[in-house]
Coordinates of N, CA, C and O in Angstrom, one line a residue:
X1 N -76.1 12.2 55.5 CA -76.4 11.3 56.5 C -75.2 10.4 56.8 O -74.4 10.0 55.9
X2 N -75.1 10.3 58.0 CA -73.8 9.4 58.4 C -74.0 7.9 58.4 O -75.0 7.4 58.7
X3 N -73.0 7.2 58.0 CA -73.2 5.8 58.2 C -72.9 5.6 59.5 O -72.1 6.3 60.2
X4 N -73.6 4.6 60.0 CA -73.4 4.0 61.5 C -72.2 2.9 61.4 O -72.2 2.0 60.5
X5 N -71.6 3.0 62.2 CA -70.7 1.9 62.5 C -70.6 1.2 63.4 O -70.5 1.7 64.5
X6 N -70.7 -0.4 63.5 CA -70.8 -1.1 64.7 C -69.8 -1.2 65.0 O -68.9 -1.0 64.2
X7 N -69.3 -1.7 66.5 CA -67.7 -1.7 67.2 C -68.1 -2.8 67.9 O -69.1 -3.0 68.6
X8 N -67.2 -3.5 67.5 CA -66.8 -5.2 68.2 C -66.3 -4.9 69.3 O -65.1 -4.7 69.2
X9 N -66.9 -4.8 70.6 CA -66.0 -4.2 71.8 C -64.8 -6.0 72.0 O -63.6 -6.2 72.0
X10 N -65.8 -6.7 72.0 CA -64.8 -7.8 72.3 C -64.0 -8.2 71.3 O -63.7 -9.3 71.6
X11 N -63.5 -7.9 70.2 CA -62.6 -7.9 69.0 C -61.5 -6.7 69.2 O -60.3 -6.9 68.9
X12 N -61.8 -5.5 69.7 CA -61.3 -4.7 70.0 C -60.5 -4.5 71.6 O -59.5 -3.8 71.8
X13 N -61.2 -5.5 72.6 CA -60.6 -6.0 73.5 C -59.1 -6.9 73.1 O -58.0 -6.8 73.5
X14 N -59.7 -7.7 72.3 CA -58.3 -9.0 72.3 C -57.1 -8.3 71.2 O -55.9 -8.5 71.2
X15 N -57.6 -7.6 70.4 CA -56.5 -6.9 69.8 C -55.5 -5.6 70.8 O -54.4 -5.1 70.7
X16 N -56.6 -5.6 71.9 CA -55.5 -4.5 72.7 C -54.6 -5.4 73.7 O -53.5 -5.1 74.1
X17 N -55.6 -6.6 73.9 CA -55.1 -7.5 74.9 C -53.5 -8.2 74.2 O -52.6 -8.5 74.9
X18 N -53.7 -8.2 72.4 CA -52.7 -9.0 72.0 C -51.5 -7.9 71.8 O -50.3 -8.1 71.9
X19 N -51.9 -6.8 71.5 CA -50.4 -5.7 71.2 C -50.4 -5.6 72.2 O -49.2 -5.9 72.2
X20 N -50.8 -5.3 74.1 CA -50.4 -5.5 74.9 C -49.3 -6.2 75.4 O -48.2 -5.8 75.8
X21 N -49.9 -7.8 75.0 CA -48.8 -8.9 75.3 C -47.8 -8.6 74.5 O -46.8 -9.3 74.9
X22 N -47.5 -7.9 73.2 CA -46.2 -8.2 72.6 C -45.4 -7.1 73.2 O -44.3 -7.2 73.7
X23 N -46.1 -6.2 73.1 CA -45.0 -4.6 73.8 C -44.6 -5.1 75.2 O -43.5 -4.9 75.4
X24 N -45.3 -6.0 76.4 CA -44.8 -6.2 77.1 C -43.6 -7.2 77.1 O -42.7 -7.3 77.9
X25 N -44.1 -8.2 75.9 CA -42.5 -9.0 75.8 C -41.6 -8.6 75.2 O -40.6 -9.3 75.2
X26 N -41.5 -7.5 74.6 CA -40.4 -6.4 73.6 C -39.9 -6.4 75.3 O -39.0 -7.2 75.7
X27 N -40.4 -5.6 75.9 CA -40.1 -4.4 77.7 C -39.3 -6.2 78.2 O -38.2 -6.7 77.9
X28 N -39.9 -6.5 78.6 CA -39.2 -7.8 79.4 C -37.9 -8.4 78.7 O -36.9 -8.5 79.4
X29 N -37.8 -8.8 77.4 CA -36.7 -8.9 76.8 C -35.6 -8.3 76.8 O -34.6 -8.7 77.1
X30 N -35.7 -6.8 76.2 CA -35.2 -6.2 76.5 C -35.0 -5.1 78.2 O -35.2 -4.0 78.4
X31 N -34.7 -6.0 78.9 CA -35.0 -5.5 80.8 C -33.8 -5.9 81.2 O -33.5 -5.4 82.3
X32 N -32.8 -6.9 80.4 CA -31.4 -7.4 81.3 C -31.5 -8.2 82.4 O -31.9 -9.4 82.4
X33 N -31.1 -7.6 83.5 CA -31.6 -8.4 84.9 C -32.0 -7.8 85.7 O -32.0 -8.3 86.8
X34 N -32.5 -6.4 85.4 CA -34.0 -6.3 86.3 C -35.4 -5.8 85.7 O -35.6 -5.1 84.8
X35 N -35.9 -6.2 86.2 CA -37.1 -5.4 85.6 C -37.9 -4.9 86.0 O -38.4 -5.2 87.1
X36 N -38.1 -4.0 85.4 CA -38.9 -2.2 86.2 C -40.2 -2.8 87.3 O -40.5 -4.0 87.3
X37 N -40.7 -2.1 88.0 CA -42.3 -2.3 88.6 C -42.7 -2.0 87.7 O -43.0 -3.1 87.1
X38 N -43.0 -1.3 87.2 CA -44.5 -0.7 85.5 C -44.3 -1.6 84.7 O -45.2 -1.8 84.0
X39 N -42.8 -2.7 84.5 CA -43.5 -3.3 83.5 C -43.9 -4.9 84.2 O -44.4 -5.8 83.5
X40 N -43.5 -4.9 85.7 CA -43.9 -6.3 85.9 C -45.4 -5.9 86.1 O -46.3 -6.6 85.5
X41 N -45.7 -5.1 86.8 CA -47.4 -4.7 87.1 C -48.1 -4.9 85.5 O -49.2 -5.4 85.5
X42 N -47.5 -4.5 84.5 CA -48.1 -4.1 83.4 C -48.1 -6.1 82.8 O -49.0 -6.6 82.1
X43 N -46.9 -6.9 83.2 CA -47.3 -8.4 82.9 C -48.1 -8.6 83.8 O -49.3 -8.9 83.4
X44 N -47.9 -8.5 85.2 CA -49.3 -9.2 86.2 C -50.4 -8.5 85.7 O -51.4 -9.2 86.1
X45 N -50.7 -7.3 85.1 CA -52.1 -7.1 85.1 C -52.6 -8.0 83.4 O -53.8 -8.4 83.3
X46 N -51.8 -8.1 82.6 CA -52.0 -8.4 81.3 C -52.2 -10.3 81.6 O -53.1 -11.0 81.1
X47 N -51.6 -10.6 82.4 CA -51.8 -12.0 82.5 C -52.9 -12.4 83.2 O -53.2 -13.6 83.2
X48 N -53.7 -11.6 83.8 CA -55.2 -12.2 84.7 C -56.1 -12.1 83.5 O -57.2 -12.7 83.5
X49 N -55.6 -11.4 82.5 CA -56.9 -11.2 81.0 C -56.5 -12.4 80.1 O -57.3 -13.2 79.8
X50 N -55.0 -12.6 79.5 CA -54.6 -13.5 78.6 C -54.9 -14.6 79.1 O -55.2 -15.3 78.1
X51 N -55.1 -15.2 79.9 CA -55.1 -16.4 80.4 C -56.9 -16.7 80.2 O -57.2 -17.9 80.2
X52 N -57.5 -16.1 80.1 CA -59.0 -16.4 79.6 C -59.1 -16.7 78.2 O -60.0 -17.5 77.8
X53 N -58.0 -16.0 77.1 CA -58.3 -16.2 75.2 C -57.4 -17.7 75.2 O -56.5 -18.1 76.0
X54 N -57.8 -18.2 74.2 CA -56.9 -19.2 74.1 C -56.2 -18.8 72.8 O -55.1 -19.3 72.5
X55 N -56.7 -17.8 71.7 CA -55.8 -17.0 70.8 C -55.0 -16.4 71.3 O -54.2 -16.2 70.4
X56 N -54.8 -15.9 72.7 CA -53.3 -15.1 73.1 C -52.1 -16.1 73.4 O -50.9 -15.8 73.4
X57 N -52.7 -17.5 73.6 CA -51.6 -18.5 74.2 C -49.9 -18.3 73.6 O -48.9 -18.5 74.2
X58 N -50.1 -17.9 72.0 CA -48.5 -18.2 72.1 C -48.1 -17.0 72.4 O -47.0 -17.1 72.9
X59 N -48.8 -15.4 72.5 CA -47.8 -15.0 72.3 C -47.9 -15.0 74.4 O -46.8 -14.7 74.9
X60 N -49.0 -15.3 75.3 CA -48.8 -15.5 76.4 C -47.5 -16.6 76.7 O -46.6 -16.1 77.4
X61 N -47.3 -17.6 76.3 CA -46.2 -18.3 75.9 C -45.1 -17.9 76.2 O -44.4 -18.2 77.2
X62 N -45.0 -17.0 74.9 CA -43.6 -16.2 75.1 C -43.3 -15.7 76.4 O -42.4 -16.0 77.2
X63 N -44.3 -14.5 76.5 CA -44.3 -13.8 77.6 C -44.0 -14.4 78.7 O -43.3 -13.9 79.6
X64 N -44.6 -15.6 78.9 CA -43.8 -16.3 80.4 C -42.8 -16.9 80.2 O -42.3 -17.5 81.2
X65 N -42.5 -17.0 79.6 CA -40.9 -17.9 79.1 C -40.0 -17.0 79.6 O -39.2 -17.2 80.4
X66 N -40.2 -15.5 78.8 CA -39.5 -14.8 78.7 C -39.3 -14.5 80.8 O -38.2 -14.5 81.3
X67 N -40.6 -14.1 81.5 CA -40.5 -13.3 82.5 C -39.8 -14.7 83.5 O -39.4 -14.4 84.7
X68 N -39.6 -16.3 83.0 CA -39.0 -16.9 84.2 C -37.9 -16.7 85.1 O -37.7 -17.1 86.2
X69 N -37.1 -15.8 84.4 CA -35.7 -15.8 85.8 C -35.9 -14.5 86.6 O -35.1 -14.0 87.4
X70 N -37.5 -13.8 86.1 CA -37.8 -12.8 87.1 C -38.6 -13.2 88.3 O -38.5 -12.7 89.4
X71 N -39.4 -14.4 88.0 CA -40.4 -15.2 89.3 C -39.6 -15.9 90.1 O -40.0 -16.5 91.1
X72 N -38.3 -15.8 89.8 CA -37.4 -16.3 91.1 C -37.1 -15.0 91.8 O -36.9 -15.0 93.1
X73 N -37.2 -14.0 91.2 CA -36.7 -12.6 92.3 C -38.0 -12.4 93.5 O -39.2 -12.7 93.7
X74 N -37.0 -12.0 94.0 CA -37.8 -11.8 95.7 C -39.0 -10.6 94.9 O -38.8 -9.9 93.8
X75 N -40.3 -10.6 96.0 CA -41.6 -9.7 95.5 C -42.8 -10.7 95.0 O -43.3 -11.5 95.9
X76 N -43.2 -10.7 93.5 CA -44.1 -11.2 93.7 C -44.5 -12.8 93.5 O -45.6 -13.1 93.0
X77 N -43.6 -13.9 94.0 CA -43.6 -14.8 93.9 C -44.5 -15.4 94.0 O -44.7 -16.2 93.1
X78 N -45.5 -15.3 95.0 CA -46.7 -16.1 94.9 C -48.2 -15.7 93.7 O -49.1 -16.4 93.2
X79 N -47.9 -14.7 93.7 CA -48.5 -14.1 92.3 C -48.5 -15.3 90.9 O -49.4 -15.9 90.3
X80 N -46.9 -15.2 90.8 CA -46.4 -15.6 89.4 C -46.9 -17.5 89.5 O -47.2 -18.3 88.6
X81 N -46.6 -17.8 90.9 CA -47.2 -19.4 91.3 C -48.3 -19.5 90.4 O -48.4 -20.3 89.4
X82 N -49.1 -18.5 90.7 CA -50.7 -18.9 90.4 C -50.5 -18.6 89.0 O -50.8 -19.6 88.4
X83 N -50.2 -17.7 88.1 CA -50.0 -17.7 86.4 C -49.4 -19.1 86.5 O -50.3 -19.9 86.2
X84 N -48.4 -19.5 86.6 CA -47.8 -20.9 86.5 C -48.8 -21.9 86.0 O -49.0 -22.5 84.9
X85 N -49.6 -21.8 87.2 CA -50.7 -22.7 88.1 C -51.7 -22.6 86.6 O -51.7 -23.7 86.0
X86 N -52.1 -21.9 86.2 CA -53.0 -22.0 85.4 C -52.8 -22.0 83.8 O -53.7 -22.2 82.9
X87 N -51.0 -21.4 83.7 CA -51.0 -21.7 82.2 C -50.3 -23.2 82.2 O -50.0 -23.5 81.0
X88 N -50.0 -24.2 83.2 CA -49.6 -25.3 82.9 C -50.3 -26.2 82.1 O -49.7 -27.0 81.5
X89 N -52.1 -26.2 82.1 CA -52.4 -26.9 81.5 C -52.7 -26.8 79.8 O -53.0 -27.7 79.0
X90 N -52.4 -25.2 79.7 CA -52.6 -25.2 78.2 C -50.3 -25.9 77.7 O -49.8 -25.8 76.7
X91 N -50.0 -26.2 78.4 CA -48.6 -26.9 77.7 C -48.7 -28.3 77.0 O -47.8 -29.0 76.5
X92 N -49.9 -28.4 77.2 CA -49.9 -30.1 76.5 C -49.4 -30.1 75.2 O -49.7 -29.0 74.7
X93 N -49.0 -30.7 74.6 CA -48.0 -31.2 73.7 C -46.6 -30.0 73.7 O -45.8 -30.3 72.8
X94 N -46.3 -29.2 74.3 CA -45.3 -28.3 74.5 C -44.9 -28.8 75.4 O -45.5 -28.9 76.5
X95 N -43.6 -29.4 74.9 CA -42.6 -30.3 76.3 C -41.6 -28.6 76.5 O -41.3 -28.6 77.7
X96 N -40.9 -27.4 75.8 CA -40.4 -26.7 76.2 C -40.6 -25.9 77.1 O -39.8 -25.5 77.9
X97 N -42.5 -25.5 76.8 CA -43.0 -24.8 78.1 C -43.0 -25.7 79.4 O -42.6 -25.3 80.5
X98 N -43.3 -26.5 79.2 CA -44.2 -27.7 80.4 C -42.7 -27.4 81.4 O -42.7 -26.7 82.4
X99 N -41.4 -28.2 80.8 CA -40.2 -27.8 81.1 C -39.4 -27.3 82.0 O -38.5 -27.6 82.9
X100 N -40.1 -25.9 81.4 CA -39.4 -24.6 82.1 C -40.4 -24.2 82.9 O -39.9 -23.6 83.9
X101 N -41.7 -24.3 83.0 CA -42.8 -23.7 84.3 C -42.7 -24.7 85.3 O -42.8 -24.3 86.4
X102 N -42.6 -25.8 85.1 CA -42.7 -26.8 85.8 C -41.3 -27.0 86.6 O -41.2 -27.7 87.5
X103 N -40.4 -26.3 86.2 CA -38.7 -26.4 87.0 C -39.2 -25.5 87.8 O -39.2 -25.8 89.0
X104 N -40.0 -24.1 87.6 CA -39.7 -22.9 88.1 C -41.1 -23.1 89.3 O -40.7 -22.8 90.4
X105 N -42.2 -23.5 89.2 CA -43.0 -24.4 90.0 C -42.3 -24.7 90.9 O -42.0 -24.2 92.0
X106 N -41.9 -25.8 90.1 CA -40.6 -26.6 91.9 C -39.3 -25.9 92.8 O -38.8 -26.3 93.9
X107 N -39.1 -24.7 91.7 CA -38.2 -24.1 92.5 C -38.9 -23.2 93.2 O -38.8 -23.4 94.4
X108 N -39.9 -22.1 92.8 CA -41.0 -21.8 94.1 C -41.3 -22.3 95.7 O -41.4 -21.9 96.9
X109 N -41.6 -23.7 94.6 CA -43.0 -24.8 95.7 C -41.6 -24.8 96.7 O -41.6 -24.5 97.9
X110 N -40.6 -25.0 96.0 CA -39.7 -25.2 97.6 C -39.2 -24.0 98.3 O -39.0 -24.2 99.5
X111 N -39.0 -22.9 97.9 CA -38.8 -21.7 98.6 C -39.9 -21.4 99.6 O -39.7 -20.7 100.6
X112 N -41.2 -22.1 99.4 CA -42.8 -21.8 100.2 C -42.4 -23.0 100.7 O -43.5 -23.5 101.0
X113 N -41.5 -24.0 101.0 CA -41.5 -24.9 101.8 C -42.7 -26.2 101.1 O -43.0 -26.9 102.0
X114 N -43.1 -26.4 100.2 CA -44.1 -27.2 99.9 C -43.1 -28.6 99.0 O -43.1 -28.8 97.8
X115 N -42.4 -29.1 100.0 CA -41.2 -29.6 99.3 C -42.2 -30.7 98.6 O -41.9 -30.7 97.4
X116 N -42.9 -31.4 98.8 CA -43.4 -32.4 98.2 C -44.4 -31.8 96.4 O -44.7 -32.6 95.4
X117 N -44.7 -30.5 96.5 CA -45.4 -30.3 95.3 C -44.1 -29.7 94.5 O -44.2 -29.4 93.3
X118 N -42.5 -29.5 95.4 CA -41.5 -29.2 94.6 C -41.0 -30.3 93.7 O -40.9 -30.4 92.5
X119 N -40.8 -31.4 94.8 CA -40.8 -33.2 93.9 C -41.3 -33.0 93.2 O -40.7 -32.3 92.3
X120 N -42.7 -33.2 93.1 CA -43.5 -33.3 91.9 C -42.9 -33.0 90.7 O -42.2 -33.7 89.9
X121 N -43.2 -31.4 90.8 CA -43.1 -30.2 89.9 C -41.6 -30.7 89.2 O -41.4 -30.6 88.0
X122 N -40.7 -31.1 90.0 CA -39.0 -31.3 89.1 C -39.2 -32.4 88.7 O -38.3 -32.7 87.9
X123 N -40.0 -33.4 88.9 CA -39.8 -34.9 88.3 C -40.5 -34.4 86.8 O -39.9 -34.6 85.7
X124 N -41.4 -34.0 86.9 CA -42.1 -33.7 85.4 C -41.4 -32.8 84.4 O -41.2 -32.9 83.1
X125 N -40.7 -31.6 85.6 CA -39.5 -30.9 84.4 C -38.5 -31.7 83.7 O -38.3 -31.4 82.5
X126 N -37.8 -33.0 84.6 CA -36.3 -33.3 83.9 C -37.3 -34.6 83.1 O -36.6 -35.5 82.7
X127 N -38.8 -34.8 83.0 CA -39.2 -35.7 82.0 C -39.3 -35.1 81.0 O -39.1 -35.5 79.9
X128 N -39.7 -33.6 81.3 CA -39.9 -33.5 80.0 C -38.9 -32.9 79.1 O -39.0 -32.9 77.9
X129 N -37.8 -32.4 79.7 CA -36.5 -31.8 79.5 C -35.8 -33.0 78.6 O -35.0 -32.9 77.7
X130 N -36.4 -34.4 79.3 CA -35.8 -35.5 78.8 C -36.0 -35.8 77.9 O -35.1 -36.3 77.2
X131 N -37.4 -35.5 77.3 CA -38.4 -36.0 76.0 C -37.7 -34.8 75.3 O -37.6 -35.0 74.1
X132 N -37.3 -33.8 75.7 CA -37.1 -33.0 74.7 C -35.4 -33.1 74.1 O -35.1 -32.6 73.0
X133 N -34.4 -33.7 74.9 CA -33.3 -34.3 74.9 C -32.3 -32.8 75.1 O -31.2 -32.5 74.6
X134 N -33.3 -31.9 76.1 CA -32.6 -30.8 76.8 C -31.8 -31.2 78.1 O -31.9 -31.1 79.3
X135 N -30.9 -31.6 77.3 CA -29.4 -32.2 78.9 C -29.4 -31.2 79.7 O -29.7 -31.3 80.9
X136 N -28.9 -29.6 79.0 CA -28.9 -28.3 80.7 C -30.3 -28.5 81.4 O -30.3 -28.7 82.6
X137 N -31.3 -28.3 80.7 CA -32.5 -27.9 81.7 C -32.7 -29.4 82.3 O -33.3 -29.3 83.4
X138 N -32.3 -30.6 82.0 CA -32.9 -31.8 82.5 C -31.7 -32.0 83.9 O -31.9 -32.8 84.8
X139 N -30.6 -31.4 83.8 CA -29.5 -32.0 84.7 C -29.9 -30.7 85.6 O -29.9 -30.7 86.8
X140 N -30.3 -29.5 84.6 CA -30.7 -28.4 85.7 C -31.8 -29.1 87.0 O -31.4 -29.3 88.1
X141 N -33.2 -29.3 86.6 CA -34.2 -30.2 87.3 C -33.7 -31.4 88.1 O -34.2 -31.7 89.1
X142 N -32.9 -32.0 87.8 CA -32.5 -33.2 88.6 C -31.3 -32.7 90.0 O -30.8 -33.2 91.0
X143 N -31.2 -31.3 89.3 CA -29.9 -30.7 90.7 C -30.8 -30.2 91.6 O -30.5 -30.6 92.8
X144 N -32.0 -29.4 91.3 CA -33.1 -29.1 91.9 C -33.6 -30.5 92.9 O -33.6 -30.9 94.1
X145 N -33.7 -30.8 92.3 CA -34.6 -32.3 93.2 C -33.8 -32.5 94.1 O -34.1 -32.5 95.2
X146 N -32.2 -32.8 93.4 CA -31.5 -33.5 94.1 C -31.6 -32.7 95.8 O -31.7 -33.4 96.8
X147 N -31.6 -31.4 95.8 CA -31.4 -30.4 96.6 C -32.9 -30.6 97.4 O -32.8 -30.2 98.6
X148 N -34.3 -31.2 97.0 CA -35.3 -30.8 97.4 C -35.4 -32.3 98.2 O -36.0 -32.4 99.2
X149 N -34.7 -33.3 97.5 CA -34.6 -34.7 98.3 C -33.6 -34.9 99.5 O -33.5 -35.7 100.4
X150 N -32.8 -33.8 99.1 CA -31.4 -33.9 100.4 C -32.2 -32.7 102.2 O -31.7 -32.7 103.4
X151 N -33.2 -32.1 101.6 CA -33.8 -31.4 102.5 C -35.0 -32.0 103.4 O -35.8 -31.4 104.3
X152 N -34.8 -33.3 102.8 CA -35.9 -34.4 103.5 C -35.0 -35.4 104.4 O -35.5 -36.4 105.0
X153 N -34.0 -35.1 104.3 CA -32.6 -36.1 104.8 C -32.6 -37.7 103.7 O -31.6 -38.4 103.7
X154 N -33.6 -38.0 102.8 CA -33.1 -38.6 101.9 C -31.7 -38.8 101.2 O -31.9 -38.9 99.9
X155 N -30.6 -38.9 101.5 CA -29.3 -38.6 101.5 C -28.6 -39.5 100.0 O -28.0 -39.0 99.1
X156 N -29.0 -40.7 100.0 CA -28.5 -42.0 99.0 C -29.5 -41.8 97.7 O -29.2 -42.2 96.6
X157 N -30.7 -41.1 97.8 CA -31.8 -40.6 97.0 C -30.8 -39.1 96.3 O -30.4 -39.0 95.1
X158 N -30.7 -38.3 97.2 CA -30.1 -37.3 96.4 C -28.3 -37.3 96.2 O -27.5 -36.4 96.1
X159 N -27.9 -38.5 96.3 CA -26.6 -38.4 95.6 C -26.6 -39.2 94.0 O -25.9 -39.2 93.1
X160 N -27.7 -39.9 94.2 CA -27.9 -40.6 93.1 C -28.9 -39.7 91.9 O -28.9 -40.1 90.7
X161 N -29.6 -38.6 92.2 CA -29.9 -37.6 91.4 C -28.5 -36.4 91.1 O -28.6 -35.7 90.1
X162 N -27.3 -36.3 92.1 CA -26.3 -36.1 91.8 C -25.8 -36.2 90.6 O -25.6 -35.4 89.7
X163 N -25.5 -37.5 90.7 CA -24.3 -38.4 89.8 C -25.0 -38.6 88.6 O -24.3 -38.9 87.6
X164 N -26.5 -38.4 88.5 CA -27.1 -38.7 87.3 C -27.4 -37.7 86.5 O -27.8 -37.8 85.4
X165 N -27.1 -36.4 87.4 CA -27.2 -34.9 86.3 C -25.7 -34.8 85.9 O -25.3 -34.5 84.7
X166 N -24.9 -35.1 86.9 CA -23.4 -34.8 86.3 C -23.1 -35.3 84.5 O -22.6 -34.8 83.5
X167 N -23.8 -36.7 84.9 CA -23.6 -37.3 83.3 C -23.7 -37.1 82.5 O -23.1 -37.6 81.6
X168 N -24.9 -35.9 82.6 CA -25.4 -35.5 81.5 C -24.5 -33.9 81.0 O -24.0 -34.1 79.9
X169 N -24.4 -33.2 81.3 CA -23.4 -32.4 81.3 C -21.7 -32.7 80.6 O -21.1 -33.8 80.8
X170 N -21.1 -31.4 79.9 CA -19.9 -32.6 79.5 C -18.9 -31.9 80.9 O -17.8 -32.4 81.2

């Protein structure tokens, strides 16, 4: 007689869902400066499931950390908005994530012309860049602004976010 075995479909879900996410951040890390369609499809499709477990968060984490200087490439930008959009709130107490989604937010929000949710989005990066006493990414965010306040004709507003990233920098 055989023993019966029960199968945890949803235990067996998040363990596929979590070696998912790591082989996809192996592929993205190792990607250089481009990265395939199969493996960004294979993050956009992995990211509409991680973002439901809150046990995937760090290694989802990673994975977006890692995929940021690809959401600036032309294609699926408005896609990657919306992962932004919904892993910003698990960044609370993570001033490095908050940071870096929040620079890349405002660099978006202003490519879609939404220069006021780009403000936003860069004031909160170079705070938190600040809290974290990240001078590049904080002078990085304040060059951004400067650039999203000079496109409002604010002119004395964005020379004075100028002069105040230069400082920081040697």
């Amino acid at each position: 007689m055989a023993a019966s075995t029960t199968v945890s479909y949803p235990r067996v879900f998040r363990r596929y869902l979590l070696r998912g996410l790591q082989l996809t951040f192996d592929q993205v890390r190792s990607a250089g400066d481009t990265l395939t369609t199969t493996v960004q499809n294979q993050a956009l499709h992995l990211l509409d499931f991680a973002l439901r477990f809150d046990d995937a968060w760090p290694l989802l984490r990673e994975l977006l950390l890692a995929l940021l200087p690809f959401m600036e490439q032309p294609g699926e930008q408005r896609r990657w908005l919306a992962y932004l959009h919904q892993a910003l709130p698990r960044c609370t107490n993570d001033q490095e994530a908050e940071a870096r989604f929040t620079w890349t937010l405002g660099v978006l929000s202003r490519r879609f012309g939404d220069l006021l949710a780009a403000e936003r989005y860069l004031h909160q990066s170079q705070t938190a860049a600040a809290a974290l006493a990240d001078q590049r990414l904080r002078a990085g965010a304040l060059t951004e602004l400067a650039y999203v306040v000079l496109m409002q004709h604010r002119l004395a507003e964005a020379k004075r976010l100028i002069d105040q990233a230069h400082t920081l920098l040697p």
